[in-house]
Every structure is written in C-alpha cells, then in structure tokens.
Amino acid sequence: MDREKVTQNKWWKSAVIYQIYPRSFADSNGDGIGDLRGIISKLDYLERLGIDAVWLSPVCKSPQDDNGYDISDYQDIDPMFGTLEDMEELIREAGKRHIRIIMDLVLNHSSDEHRWFQEAKKSRENPYHDYYVWRDGTEGVFPNDMRAAFGGPAWEWVPEVQQYYFHQFSVKQPDLNWENPRLRREIYDMINWWTAKGVGGFRLDVIDQIAKEPDKKITNNGPRLHEFLRELSRETFQKADLVTVGEAWGATIELAKLYSNPDNSELSMVFQFEHIGLDQVEGKEKWDLAPLPFLKLKEVFARWQSGLHGKGWNSLFWNNHDLPRIVSRWGNDGAYRVESAKMLAILLHGLQGTPYIYQGEELGMTNVQYEIEDYRDIETLHLYEERLKKGYSREEVMRSIHARSRDNARTPMQWSDGENGGFTKGTPWIKVNPNYRQINADGQLGDEDSVFSCYKNLIRLRKKYPVFVDGDFQMLLMEDENIFAYTREHEDSRLLVVCNFSGSTVNCPLEEPGASMRLLIGNYREEGPISTLRPYEARMYLSVQREI
Ligand code: GLC
Ligand code: CA
C-alpha cells in the first residue's frame, strides 16, 4: 500500500506541532508581556527546530482574567498582543517557512465582557439572553450545588434579570448555551472568517464541556456533544484543509474514536489526558500528590496506542500551559536533566499520534519554586486561599503548588543568558526562572548534544520514515518496573524504542538488536550493550529490510 493511502493524505499525521503561550514567549516592545511581533521575530528559530505548525494559546481580545481563555471579542486581537495586521503578518511570515498557525478557540464560554453577555444580562427578552445558560432562583439560593473549576459556586446572580448564570470556570467566564442555534451560527461564521484569513487549524478548548446540562449536573460528554461537533465540523472545518484538535479531559478510547473518526466527521484528533493525571491520589485533585505508578503509565499508553490504531488519531504530549514541566515531574531536573529530558522526548516521539512540543520543552526547561506573591495564575491563587481555609498547612499547599501550578509552564521562554533570559527588556509579567543562565536557547542551538538538537533530530526522523506515522504498536517488558520499551512495525520496517525511566543503571533483558537494526538516536554518546541501561538512557533503532 502506498504511504499516501495509509495516512489518508493528512498532513497533520506526520506533523509536529509547537505550542506557544504568547504572553511568555517573546516580548517585542518592552512592556514585559510577550506579543505577536515577538513571535514573528522567533519564526526562524521555529523553522530551525523543524516544526510544521504553531498552536497559539488565545490572542483574541480579552480582559485576561484567565490569561485569554476569557474572550471578549473573537474577531479582534488583544492590544497587549498586537493588532489584526500583526496577526495577518504572522500567518504570512509563518507560511513562508511552511509553518501553519493554529488558533485556540474558546467556545465553551466567553468573557463576561463580551458584547453578547453585556446584552444578555440586560433583560430576559434581550435577543442575546439565551446565548448563555440561565436558571431562575432567588438571590442566595443556588439552583444546585455545582462548583466552578477555579473555586466557588458555578452560579452567579444577576439582579437585572433575577436569574443565575452558569459558569464552569471563573465568574468572568459565563458558559455559552450551545442549545441555541443562533449562537452556533455566529460561532461558525466567526470560524470561517478566521479560516479565510489563512489560519491552518484550530485547537478547541474544553470542547467536551459545550453540551452541558446543569440540571442533571452534566458538565462534560453531554448527550448532544457529538451532534454539536458534527454540525460544527460540517459548517466550518470540512470546508478547508485544516487540522483540528479537541481538548477533552473526559475522553475514553471509545469517545476518542468519535472525535477523531477517520471519516473526518468531527475533528482531526483528540487531546486527552489519561496518561498525564496518574500521579495524584485517586479520586482527589491534581494537588494531591502521589508517586507515578509506572506500570499503570505503560498500561495507559499501550491501551491508547492499540485502541486508536486505524480508528482515530491521538495527540502525544507531556506538557502544555496547564501542566508542570515534564523534566521536573517524571524526569530529573538535577544531575540528569539533559538525559531525562531527551529520554522523555524519544519515548513520546516514537509513538503513533501527532507530537506537541510546549515552548521551552525543547530546551529542557524546568519547574519553579516561587513564593506565593510571585504566582499569577488564577487557579493557583484560588487554590492557595481555598486550602488554607480548609486547614492545610502553608508548607503543604506550597508543596502542591511547586509541583503542579500552571505557572510552572508559564514562566518566560529562556532565549539567552542575558537579562530576563532575553525574553523582555522591561519587567516580565511573571518572574523568569532563575536557571535561565544555564538553560537557554542560545546555549543549545549549535550544540549537537543539546536537548534542542535531540528534538530537532526526532522531528526530522518522523518525517523521513513512514513507520512513525503508520506503524502498529507492541509494548515489550510490560511488567518491568523501570523500562519502557516498545516496537512499531509497518511494511518491512521495524522501530524499537528502549527507555530507562529510572535514575539508576538497570539490566535490560531484551536481546541485543541485530546487525539489521540501526541506532537512529540515543541520549548517551557512547553506545553500550542494551543489557545495561544507564540512568534515563533511551535508544531508538530502526530496521529496514532491503527492497526487492
Ligand atoms: C482549558 C485551558 C485552560 C483554561 C480552561 C478554561 O483547560 O487549557 O488554560 O483555563 O480551559 O478556558
Ligand atoms: Ca509586549
């Protein structure tokens, strides 16, 4: 079978996507906040890394209550980030470098400062009233006991209409009512407007929550979710060659097959989190820290790899703007920072799916341990107050924050060892990680052994060998407590990936790869026998039989 057929000619299956959190990427005008012109100035860097597309966290107009995930105008750029012209220039300049721009669509809720909501709260008769989710009640008596993700009740009273509105996130993020066809039409028109501007795709924020039914306390996976998604896709995405990715915390493999059905009826791929939430106390919150159950991690990856093969498409990621830095979390950000960052990269990039690199991950950037005054994230700040009130000790709360705060991912990109890591000439909106003098892009670009070079090589390999895109998956040594090893096969090529997930030297019972296996990439200079894996050692081999 020829490759085009197997991959169904979808460019995004062999693509690697790079996520930019604009306010922390590069500041062009010295106000301490990253912006679009800053991104334009770094496109050559991204081209050098070799990525195919950039997922931009929201840059639309927003009061920034949740750093842009609260949009007050979907068809304008926030002045903090630049202008619509800057955005058009970014799309154009990226295009010249074969990089597509993926926008972040926040469609579950808008900002309370959006014109729709301003109208909606004026009266029950207002044509925009029904764009949001309202329930009657009396002040002080909530419609039910649902809680918002950032703390407090999920209901807010509006005296003008004598009703509560529903918000799954902050009070400044009222939920949109997808039951209303006029709202849906406005959303489609807005998306088509962006498509006409040349964007390459969309990432759909908490998309599994749009079909909420608060009376039944249903937040995600509501009964009408896939009906809404199919209509959305038909009216927008299917008209162009776009990549679409849905953030879905509640996705199972069965649901993921719907989201990412190869018939293209919904989205290109799903962005699900089952692997990334394993190191917390079961049934509790992410702040309730527990060691990583390594065997479970392997089981989850194996299940998703086999479950979606030929039936759907997954995202591959360790990091994003909501997650701590992976090298600090499951690697070692001390003595083995470089080795473990590369091991995690090699492990992930050998799998089936579309890899996402979150800004700074390609440098092995780490978590921070700030005092509470230095945190900016709404979720972190709420958590701090809430847990202190509940009687947790300050030390305990700070331990959770150091491990899990979203600000771990949001400290400025470390470009150089100059002032503020080269991120800004002004005062950064959030402190730069003090390790920028050791960890920065300048120090890594020209170094063949850097974490950056490892990512660059992995991206190149993925494009070269179809086995990365189409190969099936077989986990090896499933019961091994330290080693993550797997093979992938496609036609006559076989990929073998062997990773030591621990900081000790371990014995590996796998056979030495034969003469037909070539080492594609590893993270130690000298190749040794596979029977002894050094701390965090990772190796990727490929065998290609000669064509007849
Ligand atoms: C998503 C975003 C997160 C945001 C939330 C509400 O989970 O990734 O950053 O706070 O949705 O929009
Ligand atoms: Ca700026």
CSV table of N, CA, C and O in Angstrom, one decimal, residues 108-210:
chain,number,residue,atom,x,y,z
A,108,ASN,N,-16.6,27.1,24.8
A,108,ASN,CA,-17.5,26.7,25.9
A,108,ASN,C,-18.0,27.9,26.7
A,108,ASN,O,-19.1,27.8,27.2
A,109,HIS,N,-17.2,29.0,26.7
A,109,HIS,CA,-17.6,30.2,27.4
A,109,HIS,C,-17.0,31.4,26.8
A,109,HIS,O,-16.1,31.2,26.0
A,110,SER,N,-17.5,32.5,27.1
A,110,SER,CA,-16.9,33.8,26.6
A,110,SER,C,-16.5,34.5,27.9
A,110,SER,O,-16.7,34.0,29.0
A,111,SER,N,-16.0,35.7,27.7
A,111,SER,CA,-15.8,36.6,28.8
A,111,SER,C,-17.1,37.3,29.2
A,111,SER,O,-18.0,37.4,28.3
A,112,ASP,N,-17.3,37.7,30.4
A,112,ASP,CA,-18.5,38.4,30.8
A,112,ASP,C,-18.4,39.8,30.2
A,112,ASP,O,-19.4,40.5,30.2
A,113,GLU,N,-17.3,40.2,29.6
A,113,GLU,CA,-17.2,41.5,29.0
A,113,GLU,C,-17.5,41.4,27.5
A,113,GLU,O,-17.4,42.4,26.8
A,114,HIS,N,-17.8,40.2,27.0
A,114,HIS,CA,-18.2,40.1,25.6
A,114,HIS,C,-19.5,40.8,25.4
A,114,HIS,O,-20.4,40.8,26.3
A,115,ARG,N,-19.6,41.4,24.2
A,115,ARG,CA,-20.9,42.2,23.9
A,115,ARG,C,-22.1,41.3,24.1
A,115,ARG,O,-23.1,41.7,24.6
A,116,TRP,N,-22.0,40.0,23.7
A,116,TRP,CA,-23.2,39.1,23.9
A,116,TRP,C,-23.6,39.1,25.3
A,116,TRP,O,-24.8,39.1,25.6
A,117,PHE,N,-22.7,38.9,26.2
A,117,PHE,CA,-23.1,38.8,27.6
A,117,PHE,C,-23.5,40.2,28.2
A,117,PHE,O,-24.5,40.2,29.0
A,118,GLN,N,-22.9,41.2,27.7
A,118,GLN,CA,-23.4,42.6,28.2
A,118,GLN,C,-24.8,42.8,27.8
A,118,GLN,O,-25.6,43.3,28.6
A,119,GLU,N,-25.2,42.3,26.6
A,119,GLU,CA,-26.6,42.4,26.2
A,119,GLU,C,-27.4,41.4,27.0
A,119,GLU,O,-28.5,41.7,27.5
A,120,ALA,N,-26.9,40.2,27.1
A,120,ALA,CA,-27.7,39.1,27.7
A,120,ALA,C,-28.2,39.4,29.1
A,120,ALA,O,-29.3,38.9,29.5
A,121,LYS,N,-27.4,40.1,29.8
A,121,LYS,CA,-27.8,40.3,31.2
A,121,LYS,C,-28.7,41.6,31.4
A,121,LYS,O,-29.1,41.9,32.5
A,122,LYS,N,-29.0,42.2,30.3
A,122,LYS,CA,-29.9,43.4,30.4
A,122,LYS,C,-31.3,43.0,30.7
A,122,LYS,O,-32.0,43.7,31.5
A,123,SER,N,-31.8,42.0,30.0
A,123,SER,CA,-33.2,41.6,30.3
A,123,SER,C,-33.4,40.2,29.7
A,123,SER,O,-32.6,39.7,28.9
A,124,ARG,N,-34.4,39.6,30.2
A,124,ARG,CA,-34.7,38.2,29.8
A,124,ARG,C,-35.2,38.2,28.3
A,124,ARG,O,-35.1,37.2,27.6
A,125,GLU,N,-35.7,39.4,27.9
A,125,GLU,CA,-36.2,39.4,26.5
A,125,GLU,C,-35.1,39.8,25.5
A,125,GLU,O,-35.3,39.7,24.3
A,126,ASN,N,-34.0,40.2,26.0
A,126,ASN,CA,-32.9,40.6,25.1
A,126,ASN,C,-32.5,39.4,24.1
A,126,ASN,O,-32.4,38.3,24.6
A,127,PRO,N,-32.3,39.7,22.8
A,127,PRO,CA,-32.1,38.6,21.9
A,127,PRO,C,-30.8,37.8,22.2
A,127,PRO,O,-30.7,36.6,21.8
A,128,TYR,N,-29.9,38.3,23.0
A,128,TYR,CA,-28.7,37.6,23.4
A,128,TYR,C,-28.8,36.8,24.7
A,128,TYR,O,-27.9,36.1,25.1
A,129,HIS,N,-29.9,37.1,25.4
A,129,HIS,CA,-30.1,36.4,26.7
A,129,HIS,C,-29.8,34.9,26.6
A,129,HIS,O,-29.1,34.3,27.4
A,130,ASP,N,-30.4,34.3,25.6
A,130,ASP,CA,-30.4,32.9,25.5
A,130,ASP,C,-29.0,32.3,25.0
A,130,ASP,O,-28.9,31.1,24.7
A,131,TYR,N,-28.1,33.2,24.7
A,131,TYR,CA,-26.7,32.8,24.3
A,131,TYR,C,-26.0,32.2,25.5
A,131,TYR,O,-25.0,31.6,25.4
A,132,TYR,N,-26.6,32.4,26.7
A,132,TYR,CA,-25.9,31.9,27.9
A,132,TYR,C,-26.9,31.0,28.7
A,132,TYR,O,-28.0,30.8,28.3
A,133,VAL,N,-26.4,30.4,29.8
A,133,VAL,CA,-27.2,29.4,30.5
A,133,VAL,C,-27.7,30.0,31.8
A,133,VAL,O,-26.9,30.2,32.7
A,134,TRP,N,-29.0,30.2,31.8
A,134,TRP,CA,-29.6,30.9,33.0
A,134,TRP,C,-30.6,30.0,33.7
A,134,TRP,O,-31.2,29.1,33.1
A,135,ARG,N,-30.7,30.2,35.0
A,135,ARG,CA,-31.7,29.5,35.8
A,135,ARG,C,-32.4,30.5,36.7
A,135,ARG,O,-31.7,31.3,37.3
A,136,ASP,N,-33.7,30.3,36.9
A,136,ASP,CA,-34.4,31.1,37.9
A,136,ASP,C,-34.0,30.8,39.3
A,136,ASP,O,-33.4,29.7,39.5
A,137,GLY,N,-34.3,31.6,40.2
A,137,GLY,CA,-34.0,31.3,41.6
A,137,GLY,C,-34.2,32.5,42.4
A,137,GLY,O,-34.7,33.5,41.9
A,138,THR,N,-33.8,32.4,43.6
A,138,THR,CA,-33.8,33.7,44.5
A,138,THR,C,-32.4,33.9,44.9
A,138,THR,O,-31.6,33.0,45.1
A,139,GLU,N,-32.1,35.1,45.1
A,139,GLU,CA,-30.7,35.5,45.5
A,139,GLU,C,-30.3,34.7,46.7
A,139,GLU,O,-31.1,34.7,47.7
A,140,GLY,N,-29.2,34.1,46.7
A,140,GLY,CA,-28.7,33.4,47.9
A,140,GLY,C,-29.0,32.0,47.9
A,140,GLY,O,-28.5,31.2,48.7
A,141,VAL,N,-29.9,31.5,47.0
A,141,VAL,CA,-30.3,30.1,46.9
A,141,VAL,C,-29.9,29.6,45.6
A,141,VAL,O,-30.6,29.9,44.6
A,142,PHE,N,-28.8,28.9,45.5
A,142,PHE,CA,-28.2,28.5,44.2
A,142,PHE,C,-29.1,27.4,43.6
A,142,PHE,O,-29.7,26.6,44.3
A,143,PRO,N,-29.2,27.4,42.2
A,143,PRO,CA,-30.0,26.3,41.6
A,143,PRO,C,-29.6,24.9,42.0
A,143,PRO,O,-30.4,24.0,42.1
A,144,ASN,N,-28.3,24.7,42.2
A,144,ASN,CA,-27.8,23.5,42.7
A,144,ASN,C,-26.4,23.7,43.3
A,144,ASN,O,-25.9,24.8,43.3
A,145,ASP,N,-25.8,22.6,43.7
A,145,ASP,CA,-24.5,22.8,44.5
A,145,ASP,C,-23.3,22.6,43.6
A,145,ASP,O,-22.2,22.4,44.0
A,146,MET,N,-23.5,22.8,42.2
A,146,MET,CA,-22.3,22.6,41.4
A,146,MET,C,-21.2,23.7,41.7
A,146,MET,O,-21.5,24.8,42.0
A,147,ARG,N,-20.0,23.2,41.5
A,147,ARG,CA,-18.8,24.1,41.8
A,147,ARG,C,-18.1,24.5,40.5
A,147,ARG,O,-18.1,23.7,39.5
A,148,ALA,N,-17.5,25.7,40.5
A,148,ALA,CA,-16.7,26.1,39.4
A,148,ALA,C,-15.3,25.5,39.5
A,148,ALA,O,-14.8,25.3,40.6
A,149,ALA,N,-14.6,25.4,38.3
A,149,ALA,CA,-13.3,24.7,38.3
A,149,ALA,C,-12.3,25.6,39.1
A,149,ALA,O,-11.3,25.0,39.6
A,150,PHE,N,-12.4,26.9,39.1
A,150,PHE,CA,-11.4,27.7,39.8
A,150,PHE,C,-11.9,28.1,41.2
A,150,PHE,O,-11.5,29.1,41.8
A,151,GLY,N,-12.8,27.3,41.7
A,151,GLY,CA,-13.3,27.5,43.1
A,151,GLY,C,-14.6,28.3,43.2
A,151,GLY,O,-15.0,29.0,42.2
A,152,GLY,N,-15.4,28.1,44.2
A,152,GLY,CA,-16.6,28.8,44.4
A,152,GLY,C,-17.8,28.1,43.6
A,152,GLY,O,-17.5,27.1,42.9
A,153,PRO,N,-19.0,28.6,43.8
A,153,PRO,CA,-20.1,28.0,43.2
A,153,PRO,C,-20.1,28.3,41.6
A,153,PRO,O,-19.5,29.2,41.2
A,154,ALA,N,-20.8,27.4,40.9
A,154,ALA,CA,-20.8,27.5,39.4
A,154,ALA,C,-22.0,28.5,39.0
A,154,ALA,O,-22.3,28.5,37.8
A,155,TRP,N,-22.6,29.2,39.9
A,155,TRP,CA,-23.7,30.0,39.6
A,155,TRP,C,-23.4,31.5,40.1
A,155,TRP,O,-22.9,31.6,41.2
A,156,GLU,N,-23.9,32.4,39.3
A,156,GLU,CA,-23.7,33.8,39.7
A,156,GLU,C,-25.0,34.6,39.5
A,156,GLU,O,-25.6,34.5,38.4
A,157,TRP,N,-25.4,35.3,40.5
A,157,TRP,CA,-26.7,36.0,40.4
A,157,TRP,C,-26.6,37.3,39.7
A,157,TRP,O,-25.6,38.1,39.8
A,158,VAL,N,-27.6,37.6,38.8
A,158,VAL,CA,-27.6,38.9,38.1
A,158,VAL,C,-29.0,39.6,38.5
A,158,VAL,O,-30.0,39.1,38.0
A,159,PRO,N,-28.9,40.6,39.3
A,159,PRO,CA,-30.2,41.2,39.8
A,159,PRO,C,-31.1,41.7,38.6
A,159,PRO,O,-32.3,41.6,38.7
A,160,GLU,N,-30.5,42.3,37.6
A,160,GLU,CA,-31.3,42.8,36.5
A,160,GLU,C,-32.3,41.8,35.9
A,160,GLU,O,-33.4,42.2,35.6
A,161,VAL,N,-31.9,40.6,35.9
A,161,VAL,CA,-32.8,39.6,35.3
A,161,VAL,C,-33.3,38.6,36.3
A,161,VAL,O,-34.1,37.7,36.0
A,162,GLN,N,-32.9,38.8,37.6
A,162,GLN,CA,-33.3,38.0,38.7
A,162,GLN,C,-33.1,36.5,38.3
A,162,GLN,O,-34.0,35.6,38.5
A,163,GLN,N,-31.9,36.2,37.8
A,163,GLN,CA,-31.6,34.8,37.5
A,163,GLN,C,-30.1,34.6,37.7
A,163,GLN,O,-29.3,35.5,37.8
A,164,TYR,N,-29.7,33.3,37.8
A,164,TYR,CA,-28.3,32.9,37.9
A,164,TYR,C,-27.8,32.5,36.5
A,164,TYR,O,-28.6,31.9,35.7
A,165,TYR,N,-26.6,32.9,36.2
A,165,TYR,CA,-25.9,32.3,35.0
A,165,TYR,C,-24.9,31.2,35.5
A,165,TYR,O,-24.4,31.2,36.6
A,166,PHE,N,-24.7,30.3,34.6
A,166,PHE,CA,-23.9,29.1,34.9
A,166,PHE,C,-22.4,29.4,34.4
A,166,PHE,O,-22.3,29.9,33.3
A,167,HIS,N,-21.4,29.1,35.2
A,167,HIS,CA,-20.0,29.2,34.7
A,167,HIS,C,-19.2,28.0,35.3
A,167,HIS,O,-19.1,27.9,36.5
A,168,GLN,N,-18.7,27.3,34.4
A,168,GLN,CA,-17.9,26.1,34.8
A,168,GLN,C,-16.5,26.6,35.3
A,168,GLN,O,-15.8,25.9,36.0
A,169,PHE,N,-16.0,27.7,34.8
A,169,PHE,CA,-14.7,28.3,35.2
A,169,PHE,C,-15.0,29.5,36.0
A,169,PHE,O,-15.8,29.5,36.9
A,170,SER,N,-14.2,30.6,35.8
A,170,SER,CA,-14.4,31.7,36.8
A,170,SER,C,-15.7,32.5,36.5
A,170,SER,O,-16.4,32.3,35.5
A,171,VAL,N,-16.1,33.4,37.4
A,171,VAL,CA,-17.4,34.1,37.2
A,171,VAL,C,-17.3,35.0,36.0
A,171,VAL,O,-18.3,35.4,35.5
A,172,LYS,N,-16.0,35.3,35.6
A,172,LYS,CA,-15.9,36.1,34.4
A,172,LYS,C,-15.9,35.3,33.1
A,172,LYS,O,-15.5,35.8,32.0
A,173,GLN,N,-16.2,34.0,33.2
A,173,GLN,CA,-16.3,33.1,32.1
A,173,GLN,C,-17.6,32.4,32.0
A,173,GLN,O,-17.8,31.2,32.2
A,174,PRO,N,-18.7,33.2,31.7
A,174,PRO,CA,-20.0,32.6,31.6
A,174,PRO,C,-20.1,31.6,30.5
A,174,PRO,O,-19.6,31.8,29.4
A,175,ASP,N,-20.8,30.4,30.8
A,175,ASP,CA,-20.9,29.4,29.8
A,175,ASP,C,-21.8,29.8,28.6
A,175,ASP,O,-22.9,30.3,28.9
A,176,LEU,N,-21.4,29.4,27.4
A,176,LEU,CA,-22.3,29.7,26.3
A,176,LEU,C,-23.3,28.5,26.1
A,176,LEU,O,-23.0,27.4,26.5
A,177,ASN,N,-24.5,28.9,25.6
A,177,ASN,CA,-25.6,27.9,25.5
A,177,ASN,C,-25.6,27.4,24.1
A,177,ASN,O,-26.2,28.0,23.2
A,178,TRP,N,-25.0,26.2,23.9
A,178,TRP,CA,-24.9,25.6,22.6
A,178,TRP,C,-26.3,25.1,22.1
A,178,TRP,O,-26.4,24.7,21.0
A,179,GLU,N,-27.3,25.1,23.0
A,179,GLU,CA,-28.6,24.7,22.6
A,179,GLU,C,-29.2,25.7,21.6
A,179,GLU,O,-30.1,25.4,20.9
A,180,ASN,N,-28.7,26.9,21.6
A,180,ASN,CA,-29.2,28.0,20.8
A,180,ASN,C,-28.6,28.0,19.4
A,180,ASN,O,-27.4,28.2,19.2
A,181,PRO,N,-29.4,27.7,18.4
A,181,PRO,CA,-28.9,27.6,17.0
A,181,PRO,C,-28.3,29.0,16.5
A,181,PRO,O,-27.4,29.0,15.7
A,182,ARG,N,-28.8,30.1,17.0
A,182,ARG,CA,-28.3,31.4,16.5
A,182,ARG,C,-26.9,31.6,17.1
A,182,ARG,O,-26.0,32.1,16.4
A,183,LEU,N,-26.7,31.2,18.3
A,183,LEU,CA,-25.3,31.2,18.8
A,183,LEU,C,-24.4,30.4,18.0
A,183,LEU,O,-23.3,30.8,17.6
A,184,ARG,N,-24.8,29.2,17.7
A,184,ARG,CA,-24.0,28.2,16.9
A,184,ARG,C,-23.6,28.8,15.6
A,184,ARG,O,-22.5,28.8,15.1
A,185,ARG,N,-24.6,29.5,14.9
A,185,ARG,CA,-24.4,30.1,13.6
A,185,ARG,C,-23.3,31.2,13.7
A,185,ARG,O,-22.4,31.3,12.9
A,186,GLU,N,-23.4,32.0,14.8
A,186,GLU,CA,-22.4,33.1,14.9
A,186,GLU,C,-21.0,32.5,15.1
A,186,GLU,O,-20.1,33.1,14.6
A,187,ILE,N,-21.0,31.4,15.8
A,187,ILE,CA,-19.7,30.8,16.1
A,187,ILE,C,-19.1,30.3,14.7
A,187,ILE,O,-17.9,30.5,14.4
A,188,TYR,N,-19.9,29.7,13.9
A,188,TYR,CA,-19.4,29.1,12.6
A,188,TYR,C,-19.0,30.3,11.7
A,188,TYR,O,-17.9,30.1,11.1
A,189,ASP,N,-19.7,31.3,11.7
A,189,ASP,CA,-19.3,32.5,10.8
A,189,ASP,C,-18.0,33.0,11.3
A,189,ASP,O,-17.1,33.3,10.5
A,190,MET,N,-17.8,33.1,12.6
A,190,MET,CA,-16.5,33.6,13.1
A,190,MET,C,-15.4,32.7,12.7
A,190,MET,O,-14.3,33.1,12.3
A,191,ILE,N,-15.6,31.4,12.8
A,191,ILE,CA,-14.5,30.4,12.5
A,191,ILE,C,-14.2,30.5,11.0
A,191,ILE,O,-13.0,30.5,10.6
A,192,ASN,N,-15.2,30.6,10.2
A,192,ASN,CA,-15.0,30.7,8.7
A,192,ASN,C,-14.2,32.0,8.4
A,192,ASN,O,-13.4,32.1,7.4
A,193,TRP,N,-14.5,33.0,9.1
A,193,TRP,CA,-13.8,34.3,9.0
A,193,TRP,C,-12.3,34.1,9.2
A,193,TRP,O,-11.4,34.6,8.5
A,194,TRP,N,-12.0,33.4,10.3
A,194,TRP,CA,-10.5,33.1,10.6
A,194,TRP,C,-9.9,32.2,9.5
A,194,TRP,O,-8.8,32.4,9.1
A,195,THR,N,-10.7,31.2,9.1
A,195,THR,CA,-10.2,30.3,8.1
A,195,THR,C,-9.8,31.1,6.8
A,195,THR,O,-8.8,30.9,6.2
A,196,ALA,N,-10.7,32.1,6.4
A,196,ALA,CA,-10.4,32.9,5.3
A,196,ALA,C,-9.2,33.7,5.4
A,196,ALA,O,-8.5,34.1,4.5
A,197,LYS,N,-8.8,34.0,6.7
A,197,LYS,CA,-7.5,34.7,6.9
A,197,LYS,C,-6.3,33.9,6.8
A,197,LYS,O,-5.2,34.3,6.9
A,198,GLY,N,-6.5,32.6,6.6
A,198,GLY,CA,-5.4,31.7,6.3
A,198,GLY,C,-4.9,30.9,7.5
A,198,GLY,O,-3.7,30.4,7.5
A,199,VAL,N,-5.6,30.8,8.6
A,199,VAL,CA,-5.1,30.0,9.7
A,199,VAL,C,-5.1,28.5,9.3
A,199,VAL,O,-5.9,28.1,8.5
A,200,GLY,N,-4.2,27.8,9.9
A,200,GLY,CA,-4.1,26.4,9.5
A,200,GLY,C,-4.9,25.4,10.3
A,200,GLY,O,-5.0,24.2,9.9
A,201,GLY,N,-5.5,25.9,11.3
A,201,GLY,CA,-6.4,25.0,12.1
A,201,GLY,C,-6.8,25.6,13.4
A,201,GLY,O,-6.5,26.8,13.7
A,202,PHE,N,-7.4,24.7,14.2
A,202,PHE,CA,-8.0,25.2,15.5
A,202,PHE,C,-7.8,24.2,16.6
A,202,PHE,O,-8.0,23.0,16.3
A,203,ARG,N,-7.5,24.7,17.7
A,203,ARG,CA,-7.5,23.9,18.9
A,203,ARG,C,-8.7,24.3,19.7
A,203,ARG,O,-9.0,25.5,19.9
A,204,LEU,N,-9.5,23.3,20.1
A,204,LEU,CA,-10.8,23.6,20.7
A,204,LEU,C,-10.7,23.4,22.2
A,204,LEU,O,-10.7,22.2,22.7
A,205,ASP,N,-10.8,24.5,22.9
A,205,ASP,CA,-10.7,24.5,24.4
A,205,ASP,C,-11.8,23.8,25.0
A,205,ASP,O,-13.0,23.9,24.6
A,206,VAL,N,-11.5,23.0,26.0
A,206,VAL,CA,-12.5,22.2,26.8
A,206,VAL,C,-13.8,21.9,26.0
A,206,VAL,O,-14.9,22.1,26.4
A,207,ILE,N,-13.6,21.3,24.8
A,207,ILE,CA,-14.7,21.1,23.9
A,207,ILE,C,-15.7,20.1,24.4
A,207,ILE,O,-16.9,20.1,24.0
A,208,ASP,N,-15.2,19.2,25.2
A,208,ASP,CA,-16.2,18.2,25.7
A,208,ASP,C,-17.2,18.7,26.8
A,208,ASP,O,-18.0,18.0,27.2
A,209,GLN,N,-17.1,20.0,27.0
A,209,GLN,CA,-18.0,20.6,28.0
A,209,GLN,C,-19.1,21.5,27.4
A,209,GLN,O,-19.9,22.0,28.1
A,210,ILE,N,-19.1,21.6,26.1
A,210,ILE,CA,-20.0,22.5,25.5
A,210,ILE,C,-21.5,22.1,25.6
A,210,ILE,O,-22.4,22.9,25.7
